[in-house]
Coordinates of C-alpha atoms and ligand atoms in Angstrom, one line a residue:
M1 CA 24.7 152.3 63.9
G2 CA 24.7 155.7 62.1
F3 CA 22.8 158.9 62.4
A4 CA 20.5 160.7 60.1
P5 CA 22.5 163.1 57.9
T6 CA 22.4 166.7 59.0
S7 CA 20.2 168.7 56.7
L8 CA 22.1 171.4 54.9
D9 CA 20.6 174.5 53.6
R10 CA 23.1 174.3 50.6
P11 CA 23.0 178.1 50.3
E12 CA 25.4 178.0 47.3
E13 CA 22.7 176.2 45.2
H14 CA 20.5 179.2 45.5
L15 CA 23.1 181.8 44.8
T16 CA 22.0 183.9 41.9
I17 CA 24.8 184.4 39.5
S18 CA 22.8 186.8 37.2
D19 CA 19.1 187.2 36.6
G20 CA 17.4 184.0 37.6
V21 CA 20.6 181.9 37.0
T22 CA 21.5 179.9 40.1
Y23 CA 24.8 178.2 40.9
E24 CA 23.1 174.9 40.3
V25 CA 21.9 175.9 36.8
C26 CA 25.5 177.0 36.0
M27 CA 26.9 173.7 37.2
R28 CA 24.3 171.7 35.2
S29 CA 25.1 173.5 32.0
R30 CA 28.8 172.9 32.7
L31 CA 28.1 169.2 33.2
A32 CA 26.1 169.2 29.9
A33 CA 29.0 170.8 28.1
L34 CA 31.3 168.1 29.5
G35 CA 28.9 165.3 28.3
L36 CA 28.1 164.3 31.9
D37 CA 24.4 165.3 31.9
A38 CA 23.3 161.7 31.5
I39 CA 25.4 160.7 34.5
A40 CA 24.1 163.6 36.5
G41 CA 20.5 162.6 35.6
K42 CA 21.2 159.0 36.8
L43 CA 22.5 160.3 40.1
D44 CA 19.4 162.6 40.5
A45 CA 17.2 159.5 39.9
G46 CA 19.2 157.3 42.2
V47 CA 20.3 155.0 39.3
R48 CA 23.5 153.2 39.8
L49 CA 26.5 154.2 37.6
S50 CA 28.0 151.7 35.1
F51 CA 31.6 150.8 34.3
D52 CA 31.5 153.2 31.3
D53 CA 30.1 156.0 33.5
G54 CA 33.0 155.5 35.9
V55 CA 35.6 155.7 33.1
A56 CA 33.8 158.9 31.7
L57 CA 34.1 160.5 35.2
F58 CA 37.8 159.8 35.4
R59 CA 38.3 161.2 31.9
C60 CA 36.3 164.4 32.7
P61 CA 38.9 167.2 32.7
D62 CA 36.8 169.4 35.0
T63 CA 37.8 168.5 38.5
L64 CA 35.4 171.0 40.1
A65 CA 32.4 169.6 38.2
L66 CA 33.4 166.1 39.4
G67 CA 33.7 167.4 42.9
W68 CA 30.3 169.1 42.7
L69 CA 28.7 165.8 41.7
A70 CA 30.5 163.8 44.4
N71 CA 29.8 166.4 47.1
R72 CA 26.0 166.1 46.4
E73 CA 26.2 162.4 47.0
R74 CA 28.3 162.9 50.1
E75 CA 25.8 165.4 51.5
K76 CA 22.8 163.3 50.7
R77 CA 24.3 160.7 53.0
H78 CA 26.0 162.7 55.7
G79 CA 25.3 166.4 55.3
A80 CA 28.3 168.3 56.7
R81 CA 29.3 165.5 59.1
T82 CA 32.9 164.4 59.0
Y83 CA 33.9 161.5 61.1
Y84 CA 37.2 160.7 62.9
N85 CA 38.1 158.3 65.7
F86 CA 40.5 158.2 68.6
N87 CA 42.7 155.3 67.7
I88 CA 46.3 154.0 67.8
R89 CA 48.1 152.1 65.2
L90 CA 50.3 149.1 66.1
E91 CA 52.6 147.6 63.5
A92 CA 54.1 144.7 65.5
T93 CA 56.6 143.5 62.9
N94 CA 57.9 144.6 59.5
V95 CA 59.4 141.2 58.7
C96 CA 57.6 140.1 55.6
V97 CA 58.1 137.2 53.2
A98 CA 56.4 139.1 50.4
S99 CA 58.1 141.6 48.1
C100 CA 55.4 144.1 47.0
L101 CA 57.2 146.6 44.8
F102 CA 55.5 149.7 46.3
C103 CA 56.3 148.7 49.9
S104 CA 58.9 150.6 51.9
F105 CA 58.0 149.1 55.3
A106 CA 58.9 145.4 54.9
R107 CA 62.2 143.7 55.6
L108 CA 62.6 140.2 54.2
R109 CA 64.3 138.4 57.1
P110 CA 64.5 138.9 60.9
G111 CA 67.9 140.5 61.5
D112 CA 68.0 142.4 58.2
P113 CA 68.9 146.1 58.7
G114 CA 65.8 148.0 59.8
S115 CA 63.8 144.9 60.6
Y116 CA 61.9 144.7 63.9
T117 CA 59.5 142.5 65.8
L118 CA 57.9 143.6 69.0
S119 CA 57.6 141.2 71.9
L120 CA 54.1 140.7 73.1
E121 CA 54.9 142.8 76.2
Q122 CA 56.0 145.6 73.9
T123 CA 52.7 145.4 72.0
W124 CA 50.7 145.5 75.2
D125 CA 52.8 148.4 76.5
K126 CA 51.7 150.5 73.5
L127 CA 48.2 150.4 75.0
R128 CA 49.2 150.5 78.6
Q129 CA 51.1 153.8 77.9
R130 CA 47.8 155.4 76.9
A131 CA 45.9 154.3 79.9
G132 CA 44.5 157.8 80.5
Q133 CA 43.3 158.4 77.0
P134 CA 39.7 157.6 75.8
L135 CA 40.9 155.5 72.9
T136 CA 38.3 153.4 71.1
E137 CA 40.3 151.4 68.6
V138 CA 43.6 149.7 68.1
H139 CA 44.4 149.1 64.5
V140 CA 47.0 146.3 64.0
V141 CA 48.7 145.6 60.7
N142 CA 52.0 143.7 60.2
G143 CA 54.3 142.1 57.7
L144 CA 54.0 138.4 56.9
H145 CA 56.5 137.0 59.4
P146 CA 57.5 133.4 58.6
D147 CA 58.6 132.3 62.0
L148 CA 56.1 133.6 64.6
P149 CA 53.6 131.1 66.1
F150 CA 49.9 131.7 65.6
S151 CA 49.7 132.1 69.3
Y152 CA 51.7 135.4 69.0
Y153 CA 48.7 136.9 67.3
T154 CA 45.9 135.3 69.4
E155 CA 47.8 136.2 72.6
M156 CA 48.4 139.7 71.4
L157 CA 44.6 140.2 71.0
R158 CA 43.8 138.6 74.4
G159 CA 46.4 140.8 76.1
L160 CA 45.0 144.0 74.5
K161 CA 41.5 143.1 75.5
Q162 CA 42.6 142.3 79.0
I163 CA 44.2 145.8 79.3
R164 CA 41.2 147.5 77.8
P165 CA 38.2 145.2 77.5
E166 CA 36.1 147.8 75.8
I167 CA 38.6 148.6 73.1
H168 CA 37.7 147.7 69.5
L169 CA 40.4 145.5 67.8
K170 CA 40.6 146.2 64.1
C171 CA 43.4 143.9 63.1
F172 CA 45.1 142.0 60.3
T173 CA 44.4 142.6 56.6
A174 CA 42.9 139.8 54.5
V175 CA 46.4 139.3 53.1
E176 CA 47.6 138.4 56.7
I177 CA 44.6 136.2 57.3
A178 CA 45.4 134.2 54.1
F179 CA 49.0 134.0 55.1
F180 CA 48.1 132.7 58.6
A181 CA 45.8 130.0 57.0
D182 CA 48.6 128.9 54.6
I183 CA 51.4 128.6 57.1
Y184 CA 49.5 127.4 60.2
G185 CA 47.5 124.8 58.2
R186 CA 44.0 126.2 58.8
T187 CA 41.2 127.4 56.5
D188 CA 40.6 131.2 56.2
E189 CA 37.4 130.7 58.2
Q190 CA 39.2 128.8 61.0
V191 CA 41.8 131.6 61.2
L192 CA 39.0 134.2 61.5
L193 CA 37.1 132.2 64.0
E194 CA 40.1 131.7 66.3
L195 CA 41.1 135.3 66.0
Q196 CA 37.5 136.4 66.7
E197 CA 37.5 134.1 69.8
A198 CA 40.7 135.8 71.0
G199 CA 39.1 139.3 70.6
L200 CA 39.2 140.4 67.0
D201 CA 36.4 142.7 66.2
S202 CA 36.8 143.8 62.6
L203 CA 39.3 143.8 59.7
P204 CA 41.0 146.8 58.2
G205 CA 41.0 147.2 54.4
G206 CA 44.7 147.0 53.6
G207 CA 46.2 144.6 51.0
A208 CA 43.6 145.2 48.3
E209 CA 46.0 147.3 46.2
I210 CA 44.4 147.0 42.7
F211 CA 42.3 143.9 42.2
A212 CA 43.1 143.6 38.4
E213 CA 45.3 140.5 37.9
R214 CA 47.6 142.4 35.4
V215 CA 48.6 144.9 38.1
R216 CA 48.8 142.4 40.9
K217 CA 51.1 140.2 38.9
K218 CA 53.5 143.1 38.5
I219 CA 53.4 144.8 41.9
C220 CA 52.4 142.2 44.4
D221 CA 52.6 138.7 42.9
D222 CA 53.5 136.8 46.0
K223 CA 50.6 137.6 48.2
C224 CA 46.9 136.6 48.2
G225 CA 45.0 137.4 45.0
A226 CA 41.9 139.6 44.6
D227 CA 39.3 136.7 44.8
R228 CA 40.7 135.4 48.0
Y229 CA 40.9 138.9 49.5
L230 CA 37.3 139.4 48.7
A231 CA 36.4 135.9 49.9
I232 CA 38.0 136.6 53.3
H233 CA 36.0 139.8 53.7
R234 CA 32.8 137.8 52.7
I235 CA 33.6 135.3 55.5
A236 CA 34.3 138.0 58.0
H237 CA 31.0 139.6 57.2
R238 CA 29.2 136.3 57.6
L239 CA 30.8 135.9 61.0
G240 CA 29.4 139.3 62.0
M241 CA 32.5 141.4 61.6
R242 CA 32.7 144.7 59.7
T243 CA 35.5 145.5 57.3
N244 CA 36.9 148.2 55.1
V245 CA 38.3 148.0 51.6
T246 CA 41.2 150.1 50.2
M247 CA 42.5 150.9 46.8
L248 CA 46.2 151.8 46.1
Y249 CA 46.2 154.3 43.3
G250 CA 48.6 156.4 41.3
H251 CA 51.2 153.9 40.1
I252 CA 50.8 151.6 37.0
E253 CA 47.0 151.0 37.1
T254 CA 44.7 152.3 34.4
L255 CA 41.5 154.3 34.9
E256 CA 39.6 151.2 33.8
E257 CA 41.4 149.1 36.4
R258 CA 40.4 151.6 39.1
I259 CA 36.8 151.3 38.1
D260 CA 37.0 147.5 37.9
H261 CA 38.4 147.6 41.5
M262 CA 35.5 149.7 42.7
L263 CA 32.9 147.5 41.0
R264 CA 34.3 144.4 42.6
A265 CA 34.1 146.0 46.0
R266 CA 30.5 147.2 45.2
A267 CA 29.5 143.7 44.1
L268 CA 30.7 142.2 47.4
Q269 CA 28.8 144.9 49.3
D270 CA 25.6 144.1 47.4
E271 CA 26.0 140.5 48.7
T272 CA 26.9 141.2 52.3
G273 CA 26.5 144.8 53.3
G274 CA 29.5 144.4 55.7
M275 CA 31.8 147.0 54.3
Q276 CA 31.9 150.3 56.2
A277 CA 34.3 152.4 54.3
F278 CA 36.2 152.5 51.1
I279 CA 39.7 154.0 51.5
P280 CA 41.6 155.3 48.4
L281 CA 45.3 155.1 49.3
A282 CA 47.8 157.3 47.5
F283 CA 51.0 155.5 46.2
H284 CA 54.2 156.9 47.8
P285 CA 57.4 156.3 45.9
D286 CA 60.2 156.8 48.5
N287 CA 62.4 153.9 49.4
N288 CA 60.7 151.3 47.4
Q289 CA 61.2 149.5 44.0
M290 CA 58.8 151.9 42.3
R291 CA 60.7 155.0 43.2
K292 CA 61.0 156.1 39.6
L293 CA 57.3 156.8 39.4
P294 CA 55.9 160.2 40.6
A295 CA 53.5 160.3 43.5
P296 CA 49.9 161.1 42.5
S297 CA 49.1 164.8 42.6
A298 CA 46.6 166.4 45.0
I299 CA 44.2 166.8 42.0
E300 CA 44.4 163.1 41.3
T301 CA 43.7 162.3 44.9
L302 CA 40.6 164.5 44.9
R303 CA 39.4 163.0 41.7
V304 CA 39.8 159.4 43.0
H305 CA 37.9 160.2 46.2
A306 CA 35.2 161.9 44.1
V307 CA 34.8 159.0 41.7
S308 CA 34.8 156.5 44.6
R309 CA 31.9 158.3 46.2
L310 CA 30.0 158.3 42.9
M311 CA 30.6 154.7 42.0
L312 CA 30.2 153.1 45.4
D313 CA 26.6 153.9 46.0
N314 CA 26.2 151.1 48.6
V315 CA 29.2 151.9 50.8
P316 CA 28.4 154.3 53.6
H317 CA 31.7 156.0 54.0
I318 CA 34.6 157.3 51.8
K319 CA 37.6 157.9 53.9
A320 CA 40.4 160.4 53.2
F321 CA 43.2 158.8 55.2
W322 CA 45.1 162.0 56.0
I323 CA 48.4 160.1 56.5
A324 CA 48.3 159.0 52.9
T325 CA 46.8 162.1 51.2
G326 CA 48.5 164.8 53.2
V327 CA 46.6 166.9 55.7
E328 CA 45.6 169.8 53.4
T329 CA 44.4 167.5 50.6
A330 CA 42.4 165.4 53.1
Q331 CA 40.6 168.7 54.1
L332 CA 39.8 169.4 50.5
A333 CA 38.7 165.8 49.9
L334 CA 35.9 166.6 52.4
W335 CA 34.3 168.5 49.5
F336 CA 35.1 165.8 47.0
G337 CA 33.1 162.9 48.4
A338 CA 35.0 162.0 51.6
D339 CA 33.2 162.1 54.9
D340 CA 35.8 160.5 57.2
L341 CA 39.4 161.3 58.1
D342 CA 40.4 158.1 60.0
G343 CA 41.8 158.9 63.3
T344 CA 44.5 160.2 65.6
V345 CA 46.8 157.2 64.6
Q346 CA 49.7 158.2 66.9
E347 CA 52.4 156.1 65.4
E348 CA 52.6 155.2 61.8
H349 CA 55.5 153.5 59.9
I350 CA 54.2 152.1 56.6
Y351 CA 53.6 155.5 54.9
H352 CA 56.3 157.4 56.7
M353 CA 58.9 154.9 55.5
A354 CA 57.6 155.5 52.0
G355 CA 58.2 159.3 52.3
S356 CA 54.9 160.6 53.8
K357 CA 55.6 164.1 55.2
T358 CA 52.5 164.1 57.4
P359 CA 52.7 164.1 61.2
E360 CA 52.8 160.6 62.7
G361 CA 49.8 161.3 64.8
M362 CA 47.3 164.1 65.6
T363 CA 45.4 165.0 68.7
T364 CA 41.6 164.9 68.6
S365 CA 41.5 168.6 69.0
T366 CA 43.8 169.1 66.0
I367 CA 41.6 166.9 63.9
R368 CA 38.5 168.7 65.0
R369 CA 40.0 172.1 64.1
L370 CA 41.0 170.8 60.7
I371 CA 37.5 169.6 60.0
K372 CA 35.9 172.8 61.2
S373 CA 38.4 175.0 59.2
A374 CA 37.4 173.0 56.1
G375 CA 33.8 174.1 56.7
R376 CA 32.6 170.7 58.0
E377 CA 31.2 169.4 61.3
P378 CA 33.5 167.1 63.3
Y379 CA 31.9 163.9 64.8
E380 CA 34.1 161.6 66.8
R381 CA 32.9 158.0 66.1
D382 CA 33.9 154.6 67.2
T383 CA 35.0 151.9 64.7
L384 CA 31.3 151.0 64.0
Y385 CA 30.4 154.7 63.4
N386 CA 28.5 155.1 66.6
V387 CA 28.8 158.8 67.4
I388 CA 30.8 159.7 70.6
T389 CA 31.2 163.4 70.4
G390 CA 29.3 165.9 68.2
P391 CA 30.4 169.2 66.7
D392 CA 29.5 171.2 69.8
A393 CA 31.7 169.2 72.2
D394 CA 33.6 171.4 74.6
L395 CA 37.0 171.8 73.0
Q396 CA 38.7 171.8 76.4
T397 CA 37.2 168.5 77.2
V398 CA 38.4 167.1 73.9
E399 CA 41.9 168.6 74.4
R400 CA 42.2 167.1 77.9
A401 CA 41.4 163.7 76.4
S402 CA 44.1 163.9 73.7
Ligands
LIG501 S1 52.7 145.5 51.5 FE1 52.4 144.1 53.2 S2 52.6 142.1 52.2 FE2 53.5 143.5 50.8 S3 55.7 143.6 51.3 FE3 54.8 145.2 52.5 S4 54.2 144.4 54.4 FE4 54.6 142.7 53.0

């Protein structure tokens, strides 16, 4: 798993601004003026940042200084590499018994206007229709449907694997796993084991929102809490699966609650090492009960990605999920700590029902062009970050596969 980072010459560090004064010297005096020289010193020495450091970073008004620090950490790990994958998204039902205030996707009952539940054949057709494409991942995430049998999910996985045995199935958030355990009378571990037996390979990171109880009580009180979310990831790691962790930002959370969220994820990663990526997700206000709040700005998005990179020293990847950030901001985030753009996606409902103006999918050649035009090197990866195609891949070959 993984490659050695590309070594970068970092020409800007050696830029001479005036007699003997390099770009790096300028940035360091800027950081000192901002009171961030101690944090910069810790990062130089590989010393882990504290809760207070994280809050200080969020309070720093100089976004470019923050980005400079985060980019150094990004480049230490990955150089110019930027990862993406060739995946499809499958949201089999939007019927959901929970009522998260930020959610525009869910419908409470089957038959409610706008509700849908795909038959198993329809879910399998989504994959059959892409028979000629070299997809590597199916990402499945659903509402919490009260009436479907557990076999709906296990059969879905079995059918997908039968169609494409080599495909990686990244399916069901920890919130869904907890829900399955509660309604089907199993433990969280039994649910994971049965799903794994049916073909589950890893868990996506959705459902984390903000771990702080104050926020969860207000925005998502009727789904599994932070401790259980993290416990399910812990079990998944023990069973040999990899997972991601998300953070929904830009609504009612405080800066301190964001840092608390990151530190809880970091603590789990210290224990298990099973987390591959941390994914900040921007709150989108359309068509949900929090529509009076503004969406986070692009600057806020860049700052959250930067602080995530700086705080999560033990998580390999910070992902800028372009569907959530917007395409242009995702490109910028590649200089603010992020090293991954997620994938081609193809069909996405959760963010688009909340007002996302991004395309619903991209071809691999479009993603590669976006990465290159941001001054980074595109690497197609599989779900486990094994590299499939490097930056020099013949673009025509990539285009034919899209
Ligand atoms: S965020 Fe998930 S759990 Fe919450 S209402 Fe929407 S679909 Fe249901």
